[in-house]
């Protein structure tokens, strides 16, 4: 059942992205930023937390999940350190994701070369 | 002087002729219906080079050398090389000219570069300022993606209306006073036209008005009917842009639907994977120097109007929400015509 929810929610988020790509003039970069911001916004409203619990990686791996981690980290840091936490919490909460992106991006760039689609 | 007619057209009185031509293409273009016409083809986009930029440079250099070889010329026989491409500072052309050691005049006309170089090359040869002129241009899918959109590494999907940048190049040599070759007879320089389109994935629509304006001006200036030409060829309007062009021209009471051909529509033979067709400098250059000039040489085509279209935007201008300025230059190429 966990897998099914992860598939359904994660798939729905990706489908929304594909629709934006195909039907609007938005560039991929703009859609990515929109998804992160949307994740932050929905987490602040308390909507994303239950979704992340239900769908697990299905809601946490797509970019909205990055926004979720940003917002969650910020809330946690504000609770612990007060107002300074609003500045430090976001990056702390997403440190794993950011470091993984840099490390694996670097490794993949070392190993593979981009190719033209046939 | 008698060399200028109408508003914007020049008439070449010394019959500058296209004495040789050569083309190159990548794998997707080779698989298309005109694949057999390209002189040099390669299979992996890199052509044995380390980067796509080096591959594009090699393509432009090799195609230029091939055109010179066919004409029996060495670089020392050539007065000027007129070339341009799509990369920043037209770097492929600069490096190709470095290798060829021919006096170099760099052009930027985006995808209109092939027609622009033929127009200027014919002027130089006709005016007696050059013996032989080499006109060349290229584009490469992977380098253009990096230049205008995103690096290939990002793996961004294509939008449905987009065209595919052609990996290809074309080069030709123009000489004055040579009989028995296709001659450049007239050239009409384009004005920059911008009807306010700002969708970079719809360049055909941005360029169609420029093509229509130049073609109509050319026909008025030369007092020729649309049916005078066997073919009126546009560069890379794609399926949607071509439809727009035909409508705009029929709105002026002329009809070119029977003899209009668009290189972008032709080159992939309507393959849906390639969106609305091919685009890029190399699209019209490879089709011109691969297929159309070959047909002229064999006498299957005798009169054509080559109208290459270019979108003159830059990545920065698009980020600043500017619309897309477009241009089209037309050159008339005719067999056995002593003007």
Tab-separated table of C-alpha atoms in Angstrom:
chain	number	residue	atom	x	y	z
A	1	UNK	CA	0.000	0.000	0.000
A	2	UNK	CA	2.927	2.339	0.762
A	3	UNK	CA	4.315	1.775	-2.706
A	4	UNK	CA	0.945	2.457	-4.284
A	5	UNK	CA	0.568	5.800	-2.504
A	6	UNK	CA	4.161	6.753	-3.331
A	7	UNK	CA	3.510	5.944	-6.992
A	8	UNK	CA	0.185	7.785	-7.138
A	9	UNK	CA	1.280	10.984	-5.368
A	10	UNK	CA	4.764	11.104	-6.907
A	11	UNK	CA	3.283	10.402	-10.339
A	12	UNK	CA	0.659	13.117	-9.918
A	13	UNK	CA	3.340	15.716	-9.068
A	14	UNK	CA	5.415	14.706	-12.107
A	15	UNK	CA	2.327	14.753	-14.344
A	16	UNK	CA	1.594	18.312	-13.194
A	17	UNK	CA	5.134	19.274	-14.225
A	18	UNK	CA	4.723	17.626	-17.641
A	19	UNK	CA	1.443	19.454	-18.250
A	20	UNK	CA	3.126	22.783	-17.418
A	21	UNK	CA	5.970	21.949	-19.836
A	22	UNK	CA	3.674	20.945	-22.683
A	23	UNK	CA	0.835	23.410	-22.333
A	24	UNK	CA	2.480	26.625	-21.151
A	25	UNK	CA	5.470	28.671	-22.282
A	26	UNK	CA	7.178	28.181	-18.895
A	27	UNK	CA	10.851	27.181	-19.040
A	28	UNK	CA	11.978	24.096	-17.083
A	29	UNK	CA	13.933	26.309	-14.662
A	30	UNK	CA	10.821	28.317	-13.852
A	31	UNK	CA	8.797	25.174	-13.224
A	32	UNK	CA	11.489	23.864	-10.858
A	33	UNK	CA	11.438	27.106	-8.855
A	34	UNK	CA	7.643	27.053	-8.797
A	35	UNK	CA	7.646	23.499	-7.409
A	36	UNK	CA	10.122	24.300	-4.633
A	37	UNK	CA	8.175	27.423	-3.654
A	38	UNK	CA	4.917	25.495	-3.769
A	39	UNK	CA	6.426	22.854	-1.457
A	40	UNK	CA	7.403	25.542	1.069
A	41	UNK	CA	3.995	27.179	0.848
A	42	UNK	CA	2.019	23.945	1.256
A	43	UNK	CA	4.201	22.878	4.186
A	44	UNK	CA	3.630	26.235	5.888
A	45	UNK	CA	-0.110	25.711	5.460
A	46	UNK	CA	0.251	22.252	7.002
A	47	UNK	CA	-0.957	20.471	3.868
A	48	UNK	CA	2.296	18.849	2.776
A	49	UNK	CA	3.190	17.129	6.082
A	50	UNK	CA	0.323	14.587	5.944
A	51	UNK	CA	1.017	14.052	2.233
A	52	UNK	CA	4.680	13.287	2.947
A	53	UNK	CA	3.693	10.827	5.675
A	54	UNK	CA	1.224	9.085	3.406
A	55	UNK	CA	3.316	8.893	0.244
A	56	UNK	CA	6.846	8.823	1.697
A	57	UNK	CA	9.419	9.150	-1.054
A	58	UNK	CA	6.602	9.794	-3.538
A	59	UNK	CA	6.149	13.249	-2.007
A	60	UNK	CA	9.670	13.827	-0.668
A	61	UNK	CA	11.772	13.030	-3.742
A	62	UNK	CA	10.060	15.374	-6.272
A	63	UNK	CA	11.096	19.038	-6.007
A	64	UNK	CA	8.089	19.977	-3.912
A	65	UNK	CA	9.675	17.656	-1.315
A	66	UNK	CA	12.749	19.914	-1.327
A	67	UNK	CA	10.487	22.827	-0.448
A	68	UNK	CA	8.948	20.672	2.258
A	69	UNK	CA	12.398	19.961	3.744
A	70	UNK	CA	13.286	23.686	3.519
A	71	UNK	CA	10.165	24.718	5.448
A	72	UNK	CA	10.410	21.902	7.978
A	73	UNK	CA	14.064	22.687	8.700
A	74	UNK	CA	13.202	26.348	9.169
A	75	UNK	CA	10.373	25.619	11.635
A	76	UNK	CA	12.595	23.269	13.626
A	77	UNK	CA	15.473	25.760	13.809
A	78	UNK	CA	13.150	28.599	14.826
A	79	UNK	CA	11.863	26.422	17.686
A	80	UNK	CA	15.400	25.671	18.813
A	81	UNK	CA	17.333	28.889	18.157
A	82	UNK	CA	14.677	31.564	17.831
A	83	UNK	CA	14.605	34.064	14.994
A	84	UNK	CA	18.147	33.231	13.766
A	85	UNK	CA	16.803	29.790	12.938
A	86	UNK	CA	14.713	31.361	10.172
A	87	UNK	CA	17.980	32.060	8.347
A	88	UNK	CA	19.911	28.883	9.171
A	89	UNK	CA	17.188	26.232	9.328
A	90	UNK	CA	16.323	25.945	5.651
A	91	UNK	CA	19.795	25.079	4.461
A	92	UNK	CA	20.433	22.798	7.466
A	93	UNK	CA	17.237	20.890	6.758
A	94	UNK	CA	18.139	20.394	3.104
A	95	UNK	CA	21.889	19.905	3.583
A	96	UNK	CA	21.648	16.201	2.750
A	97	UNK	CA	19.855	16.870	-0.523
A	98	UNK	CA	22.180	19.687	-1.571
A	99	UNK	CA	25.349	17.725	-0.767
A	100	UNK	CA	24.011	14.622	-2.528
A	101	UNK	CA	23.184	16.685	-5.653
A	102	UNK	CA	26.684	18.142	-5.760
A	103	UNK	CA	28.518	14.870	-5.029
A	104	UNK	CA	26.518	12.621	-7.354
A	105	UNK	CA	26.328	15.295	-10.040
A	106	UNK	CA	30.104	15.543	-9.973
A	107	UNK	CA	30.585	11.767	-10.058
A	108	UNK	CA	28.172	11.311	-12.970
A	109	UNK	CA	29.819	14.167	-14.887
A	110	UNK	CA	33.157	12.398	-14.454
A	111	UNK	CA	31.883	9.060	-15.706
A	112	UNK	CA	29.383	9.899	-18.469
A	113	UNK	CA	29.292	12.096	-21.560
A	114	UNK	CA	26.073	13.686	-22.845
A	115	UNK	CA	24.873	12.361	-26.206
A	116	UNK	CA	22.566	13.570	-28.941
A	117	UNK	CA	19.194	11.807	-28.947
A	118	UNK	CA	18.640	9.597	-31.993
B	1	UNK	CA	24.743	52.404	-62.450
B	2	UNK	CA	21.821	50.178	-63.326
B	3	UNK	CA	22.705	47.667	-60.643
B	4	UNK	CA	19.940	48.625	-58.249
B	5	UNK	CA	16.333	47.960	-59.157
B	6	UNK	CA	13.196	48.735	-57.217
B	7	UNK	CA	13.482	49.518	-53.527
B	8	UNK	CA	15.824	46.895	-52.202
B	9	UNK	CA	17.042	44.617	-54.952
B	10	UNK	CA	20.384	44.468	-56.728
B	11	UNK	CA	20.880	43.045	-60.189
B	12	UNK	CA	24.151	41.262	-60.930
B	13	UNK	CA	25.349	42.186	-64.381
B	14	UNK	CA	28.543	40.114	-64.473
B	15	UNK	CA	26.828	36.805	-63.732
B	16	UNK	CA	28.649	35.732	-60.572
B	17	UNK	CA	28.381	31.958	-60.682
B	18	UNK	CA	28.295	29.233	-58.050
B	19	UNK	CA	31.112	27.063	-59.350
B	20	UNK	CA	31.135	24.474	-56.567
B	21	UNK	CA	29.293	23.514	-53.432
B	22	UNK	CA	29.604	20.965	-50.629
B	23	UNK	CA	27.524	19.909	-47.653
B	24	UNK	CA	27.876	18.023	-44.374
B	25	UNK	CA	25.286	16.492	-42.073
B	26	UNK	CA	24.909	14.558	-38.852
B	27	UNK	CA	23.200	11.247	-38.251
B	28	UNK	CA	19.562	12.345	-37.936
B	29	UNK	CA	19.878	14.370	-41.149
B	30	UNK	CA	21.539	11.458	-42.943
B	31	UNK	CA	18.582	9.250	-42.029
B	32	UNK	CA	16.189	11.789	-43.598
B	33	UNK	CA	14.924	11.650	-47.201
B	34	UNK	CA	17.818	13.806	-48.502
B	35	UNK	CA	20.531	11.898	-46.641
B	36	UNK	CA	22.108	10.623	-49.846
B	37	UNK	CA	22.817	14.158	-51.108
B	38	UNK	CA	25.202	15.239	-48.353
B	39	UNK	CA	28.919	14.984	-49.174
B	40	UNK	CA	30.248	14.415	-45.656
B	41	UNK	CA	28.286	12.663	-42.926
B	42	UNK	CA	29.170	11.413	-39.480
B	43	UNK	CA	27.432	9.240	-36.953
B	44	UNK	CA	28.003	10.233	-33.370
B	45	UNK	CA	27.669	14.038	-33.142
B	46	UNK	CA	31.267	14.369	-32.009
B	47	UNK	CA	32.924	13.192	-35.243
B	48	UNK	CA	35.954	11.963	-33.313
B	49	UNK	CA	36.400	15.279	-31.466
B	50	UNK	CA	36.384	15.952	-27.735
B	51	UNK	CA	33.523	18.464	-27.707
B	52	UNK	CA	30.508	19.311	-29.871
B	53	UNK	CA	31.962	22.763	-30.507
B	54	UNK	CA	35.080	21.147	-31.971
B	55	UNK	CA	32.863	18.890	-34.078
B	56	UNK	CA	30.996	21.902	-35.491
B	57	UNK	CA	34.283	23.646	-36.269
B	58	UNK	CA	35.551	20.524	-38.021
B	59	UNK	CA	32.323	20.300	-40.019
B	60	UNK	CA	32.615	23.912	-41.231
B	61	UNK	CA	36.326	23.566	-42.040
B	62	UNK	CA	35.924	20.272	-43.884
B	63	UNK	CA	32.913	21.391	-45.888
B	64	UNK	CA	34.819	24.532	-46.960
B	65	UNK	CA	37.823	22.455	-48.010
B	66	UNK	CA	35.533	20.100	-49.906
B	67	UNK	CA	33.939	22.996	-51.834
B	68	UNK	CA	37.392	24.352	-52.728
B	69	UNK	CA	38.562	20.894	-53.814
B	70	UNK	CA	35.553	20.453	-56.090
B	71	UNK	CA	36.321	23.830	-57.694
B	72	UNK	CA	39.967	22.895	-58.110
B	73	UNK	CA	41.032	25.845	-55.961
B	74	UNK	CA	43.419	26.249	-53.055
B	75	UNK	CA	42.764	28.682	-50.183
B	76	UNK	CA	45.291	31.050	-51.795
B	77	UNK	CA	42.960	31.433	-54.807
B	78	UNK	CA	40.122	32.715	-52.632
B	79	UNK	CA	39.781	36.455	-51.995
B	80	UNK	CA	37.322	36.283	-49.086
B	81	UNK	CA	35.632	33.799	-46.841
B	82	UNK	CA	32.178	34.978	-45.741
B	83	UNK	CA	30.932	32.807	-42.916
B	84	UNK	CA	28.840	32.786	-39.772
B	85	UNK	CA	27.220	30.401	-37.321
B	86	UNK	CA	25.024	30.404	-34.224
B	87	UNK	CA	27.584	30.294	-31.432
B	88	UNK	CA	28.735	33.271	-29.377
B	89	UNK	CA	31.158	35.481	-31.330
B	90	UNK	CA	30.536	33.176	-34.360
B	91	UNK	CA	33.375	31.125	-33.023
B	92	UNK	CA	33.040	28.112	-35.349
B	93	UNK	CA	33.559	30.415	-38.329
B	94	UNK	CA	36.499	32.208	-36.747
B	95	UNK	CA	38.298	28.952	-36.040
B	96	UNK	CA	37.499	27.532	-39.481
B	97	UNK	CA	38.913	30.702	-41.049
B	98	UNK	CA	42.006	30.336	-38.879
B	99	UNK	CA	42.569	26.878	-40.347
B	100	UNK	CA	41.859	27.937	-43.931
B	101	UNK	CA	43.959	31.123	-43.870
B	102	UNK	CA	41.599	32.971	-46.201
B	103	UNK	CA	40.763	36.666	-45.529
B	104	UNK	CA	37.697	36.363	-43.324
B	105	UNK	CA	34.560	38.463	-43.076
B	106	UNK	CA	32.367	37.193	-40.233
B	107	UNK	CA	28.599	37.401	-40.594
B	108	UNK	CA	25.772	37.014	-38.147
B	109	UNK	CA	22.370	36.508	-39.698
B	110	UNK	CA	21.279	33.579	-37.526
B	111	UNK	CA	19.652	31.020	-39.812
B	112	UNK	CA	19.630	33.476	-42.740
B	113	UNK	CA	23.437	33.349	-42.967
B	114	UNK	CA	23.623	31.169	-46.097
B	115	UNK	CA	21.531	33.617	-48.165
B	116	UNK	CA	23.281	36.603	-46.578
B	117	UNK	CA	26.721	35.248	-47.518
B	118	UNK	CA	25.647	34.420	-51.088
B	119	UNK	CA	24.206	37.918	-51.507
B	120	UNK	CA	27.382	39.623	-50.253
B	121	UNK	CA	29.675	37.150	-52.038
B	122	UNK	CA	27.905	37.820	-55.330
B	123	UNK	CA	28.257	41.580	-54.758
B	124	UNK	CA	32.008	41.232	-54.154
B	125	UNK	CA	32.521	39.024	-57.213
B	126	UNK	CA	30.207	41.038	-59.453
B	127	UNK	CA	31.829	44.307	-58.457
B	128	UNK	CA	35.252	42.983	-59.313
B	129	UNK	CA	36.454	43.129	-55.733
B	130	UNK	CA	36.995	39.391	-55.473
B	131	UNK	CA	38.028	36.587	-57.789
B	132	UNK	CA	36.596	33.730	-55.796
B	133	UNK	CA	34.489	34.018	-52.644
B	134	UNK	CA	33.883	31.170	-50.221
B	135	UNK	CA	30.478	31.325	-48.488
B	136	UNK	CA	29.940	28.924	-45.607
B	137	UNK	CA	27.832	28.334	-42.514
B	138	UNK	CA	27.073	25.610	-40.011
B	139	UNK	CA	24.946	24.653	-37.037
B	140	UNK	CA	25.076	21.742	-34.610
B	141	UNK	CA	22.182	20.466	-32.516
B	142	UNK	CA	24.233	19.989	-29.347
B	143	UNK	CA	26.070	23.335	-29.475
B	144	UNK	CA	22.915	25.285	-30.333
B	145	UNK	CA	21.043	23.666	-27.450
B	146	UNK	CA	23.769	24.850	-25.091
B	147	UNK	CA	23.810	28.300	-26.688
B	148	UNK	CA	20.085	28.986	-26.766
B	149	UNK	CA	18.391	26.635	-24.321
B	150	UNK	CA	20.064	24.265	-21.857
B	151	UNK	CA	23.141	22.059	-21.918
B	152	UNK	CA	22.403	18.492	-23.023
B	153	UNK	CA	23.463	17.282	-19.572
B	154	UNK	CA	20.264	18.726	-18.117
B	155	UNK	CA	18.170	16.387	-20.249
B	156	UNK	CA	15.359	18.924	-20.670
B	157	UNK	CA	12.431	17.658	-22.749
B	158	UNK	CA	11.469	19.454	-25.959
B	159	UNK	CA	8.221	21.401	-26.136
B	160	UNK	CA	5.729	20.195	-28.761
B	161	UNK	CA	5.946	23.190	-31.150
B	162	UNK	CA	9.753	23.357	-31.151
B	163	UNK	CA	11.913	22.658	-34.184
B	164	UNK	CA	15.117	20.628	-34.123
B	165	UNK	CA	18.420	22.401	-34.788
B	166	UNK	CA	20.039	20.719	-37.765
B	167	UNK	CA	23.544	19.329	-37.412
B	168	UNK	CA	24.880	20.318	-40.786
B	169	UNK	CA	26.948	22.726	-42.829
B	170	UNK	CA	27.180	24.037	-46.351
B	171	UNK	CA	29.838	25.858	-48.343
B	172	UNK	CA	29.940	27.201	-51.877
B	173	UNK	CA	32.334	29.144	-54.088
B	174	UNK	CA	31.224	32.153	-56.139
B	175	UNK	CA	33.294	33.353	-59.099
B	176	UNK	CA	32.583	36.158	-61.530
B	177	UNK	CA	32.281	35.652	-65.289
B	178	UNK	CA	32.042	31.888	-65.309
B	179	UNK	CA	29.671	30.437	-67.890
B	180	UNK	CA	28.017	27.069	-67.553
B	181	UNK	CA	27.310	27.301	-63.844
B	182	UNK	CA	24.225	28.415	-61.907
B	183	UNK	CA	24.468	32.207	-61.665
B	184	UNK	CA	23.324	34.532	-58.910
B	185	UNK	CA	21.163	37.030	-60.787
B	186	UNK	CA	19.379	39.135	-58.170
B	187	UNK	CA	19.501	39.656	-54.427
B	188	UNK	CA	16.978	41.320	-52.151
B	189	UNK	CA	18.188	42.280	-48.693
B	190	UNK	CA	15.704	41.845	-45.890
B	191	UNK	CA	14.440	44.353	-43.358
B	192	UNK	CA	14.146	43.293	-39.722
B	193	UNK	CA	10.510	42.478	-39.066
B	194	UNK	CA	9.073	41.901	-35.606
B	195	UNK	CA	5.357	41.308	-35.173
B	196	UNK	CA	5.686	40.763	-31.445
B	197	UNK	CA	6.058	37.009	-31.135
B	198	UNK	CA	7.995	36.083	-27.999
B	199	UNK	CA	7.787	32.288	-27.905
B	200	UNK	CA	11.254	30.868	-28.649
B	201	UNK	CA	9.747	27.472	-29.323
B	202	UNK	CA	7.754	28.996	-32.188
B	203	UNK	CA	10.438	30.634	-34.335
B	204	UNK	CA	8.674	29.691	-37.574
B	205	UNK	CA	5.840	32.056	-36.712
B	206	UNK	CA	8.313	34.828	-35.856
B	207	UNK	CA	10.167	34.462	-39.168
B	208	UNK	CA	7.263	33.895	-41.578
B	209	UNK	CA	6.353	37.634	-41.800
B	210	UNK	CA	9.973	38.511	-42.673
B	211	UNK	CA	10.037	35.839	-45.380
B	212	UNK	CA	6.723	37.054	-46.816
B	213	UNK	CA	7.881	40.679	-46.856
B	214	UNK	CA	11.172	39.884	-48.597
B	215	UNK	CA	9.628	37.531	-51.174
B	216	UNK	CA	6.905	40.054	-52.096
B	217	UNK	CA	9.432	42.900	-52.299
B	218	UNK	CA	11.662	40.756	-54.515
B	219	UNK	CA	8.832	39.891	-56.901
B	220	UNK	CA	7.737	43.550	-57.081
B	221	UNK	CA	11.267	44.885	-57.583
B	222	UNK	CA	12.088	42.387	-60.329
B	223	UNK	CA	8.585	42.544	-61.821
B	224	UNK	CA	8.425	38.771	-61.808
B	225	UNK	CA	5.450	36.563	-61.086
B	226	UNK	CA	5.647	33.897	-58.412
B	227	UNK	CA	5.488	31.239	-61.126
B	228	UNK	CA	8.701	32.548	-62.723
B	229	UNK	CA	10.655	30.387	-60.270
B	230	UNK	CA	10.695	26.609	-60.277
B	231	UNK	CA	11.074	26.821	-56.537
B	232	UNK	CA	10.763	29.548	-53.922
B	233	UNK	CA	12.751	28.094	-51.063
B	234	UNK	CA	12.608	29.217	-47.441
B	235	UNK	CA	15.150	28.217	-44.824
B	236	UNK	CA	13.575	26.887	-41.677
B	237	UNK	CA	10.003	28.049	-41.160
B	238	UNK	CA	8.842	24.528	-40.290
B	239	UNK	CA	5.353	23.217	-40.925
B	240	UNK	CA	3.515	25.891	-38.966
B	241	UNK	CA	5.634	28.812	-40.215
B	242	UNK	CA	5.243	27.638	-43.834
B	243	UNK	CA	1.476	27.624	-43.488
B	244	UNK	CA	1.641	31.185	-42.121
B	245	UNK	CA	3.864	32.275	-45.024
B	246	UNK	CA	1.467	30.915	-47.663
B	247	UNK	CA	-1.465	32.658	-46.016
B	248	UNK	CA	0.343	35.990	-45.704
B	249	UNK	CA	1.402	35.893	-49.356
B	250	UNK	CA	-2.010	34.845	-50.634
B	251	UNK	CA	-3.338	37.848	-48.704
B	252	UNK	CA	-1.466	40.081	-51.166
B	253	UNK	CA	-3.034	38.375	-54.169
B	254	UNK	CA	-0.052	36.214	-55.053
B	255	UNK	CA	0.165	32.458	-54.761
B	256	UNK	CA	3.373	30.526	-54.128
B	257	UNK	CA	1.766	27.386	-52.708
B	258	UNK	CA	2.714	25.282	-55.754
B	259	UNK	CA	6.416	26.087	-55.857
B	260	UNK	CA	7.202	26.908	-52.229
B	261	UNK	CA	9.494	24.484	-50.406
B	262	UNK	CA	10.836	24.853	-46.879
B	263	UNK	CA	14.202	23.250	-46.036
B	264	UNK	CA	13.120	22.731	-42.425
B	265	UNK	CA	10.046	20.772	-43.509
B	266	UNK	CA	11.976	18.742	-46.095
B	267	UNK	CA	15.105	17.730	-44.217
B	268	UNK	CA	13.555	15.235	-41.787
B	269	UNK	CA	10.722	14.191	-44.083
B	270	UNK	CA	8.065	15.026	-41.510
B	271	UNK	CA	9.510	12.822	-38.745
B	272	UNK	CA	7.359	13.611	-35.699
B	273	UNK	CA	10.288	13.145	-33.310
B	274	UNK	CA	11.825	16.272	-34.842
B	275	UNK	CA	8.913	18.553	-33.882
B	276	UNK	CA	7.869	21.022	-36.575
B	277	UNK	CA	11.002	20.271	-38.651
B	278	UNK	CA	14.598	21.416	-38.835
B	279	UNK	CA	16.078	24.824	-38.030
B	280	UNK	CA	19.489	26.450	-37.729
B	281	UNK	CA	22.002	27.859	-40.215
B	282	UNK	CA	22.955	24.335	-41.247
B	283	UNK	CA	19.400	23.466	-42.256
B	284	UNK	CA	19.128	25.714	-45.310
B	285	UNK	CA	22.903	25.499	-45.945
B	286	UNK	CA	22.980	21.698	-46.137
B	287	UNK	CA	19.756	21.515	-48.189
B	288	UNK	CA	21.002	24.219	-50.548
B	289	UNK	CA	24.549	22.904	-50.974
B	290	UNK	CA	23.449	19.260	-50.801
B	291	UNK	CA	20.195	18.933	-52.696
B	292	UNK	CA	19.017	22.101	-54.485
B	293	UNK	CA	22.266	23.202	-56.144
B	294	UNK	CA	22.848	19.608	-57.208
B	295	UNK	CA	19.444	19.610	-58.908
B	296	UNK	CA	20.357	22.872	-60.662
B	297	UNK	CA	23.644	21.421	-61.831
B	298	UNK	CA	21.772	18.469	-63.323
B	299	UNK	CA	19.268	20.795	-64.975
B	300	UNK	CA	16.254	19.505	-63.063
B	301	UNK	CA	15.779	22.953	-61.532
B	302	UNK	CA	16.582	26.078	-63.555
B	303	UNK	CA	15.343	29.035	-61.531
B	304	UNK	CA	15.073	29.291	-57.801
B	305	UNK	CA	14.626	32.004	-55.224
B	306	UNK	CA	16.509	31.084	-52.069
B	307	UNK	CA	15.111	32.949	-49.073
B	308	UNK	CA	16.830	31.960	-45.848
B	309	UNK	CA	15.174	33.272	-42.702
B	310	UNK	CA	16.800	34.133	-39.402
B	311	UNK	CA	15.544	34.903	-35.894
B	312	UNK	CA	17.806	37.588	-34.451
B	313	UNK	CA	17.060	37.157	-30.741
B	314	UNK	CA	19.642	36.300	-28.115
B	315	UNK	CA	19.265	34.309	-24.882
B	316	UNK	CA	19.677	37.586	-22.941
B	317	UNK	CA	17.053	39.455	-24.984
B	318	UNK	CA	14.597	36.621	-24.316
B	319	UNK	CA	15.266	36.728	-20.557
B	320	UNK	CA	14.544	40.457	-20.708
B	321	UNK	CA	11.164	39.729	-22.332
B	322	UNK	CA	12.004	41.208	-25.711
B	323	UNK	CA	10.115	39.946	-28.741
B	324	UNK	CA	11.821	38.088	-31.592
B	325	UNK	CA	13.154	40.234	-34.472
B	326	UNK	CA	13.394	38.280	-37.719
B	327	UNK	CA	15.026	38.741	-41.100
B	328	UNK	CA	14.997	37.106	-44.522
B	329	UNK	CA	17.360	37.645	-47.440
B	330	UNK	CA	16.507	36.419	-50.924
B	331	UNK	CA	18.885	35.486	-53.725
B	332	UNK	CA	17.779	34.424	-57.198
B	333	UNK	CA	19.883	31.642	-58.705
B	334	UNK	CA	19.352	30.776	-62.361
B	335	UNK	CA	20.764	28.422	-64.952
B	336	UNK	CA	22.009	29.588	-68.329
B	337	UNK	CA	21.017	33.157	-67.755
B	338	UNK	CA	23.121	35.941	-69.201
B	339	UNK	CA	21.579	39.018	-67.656
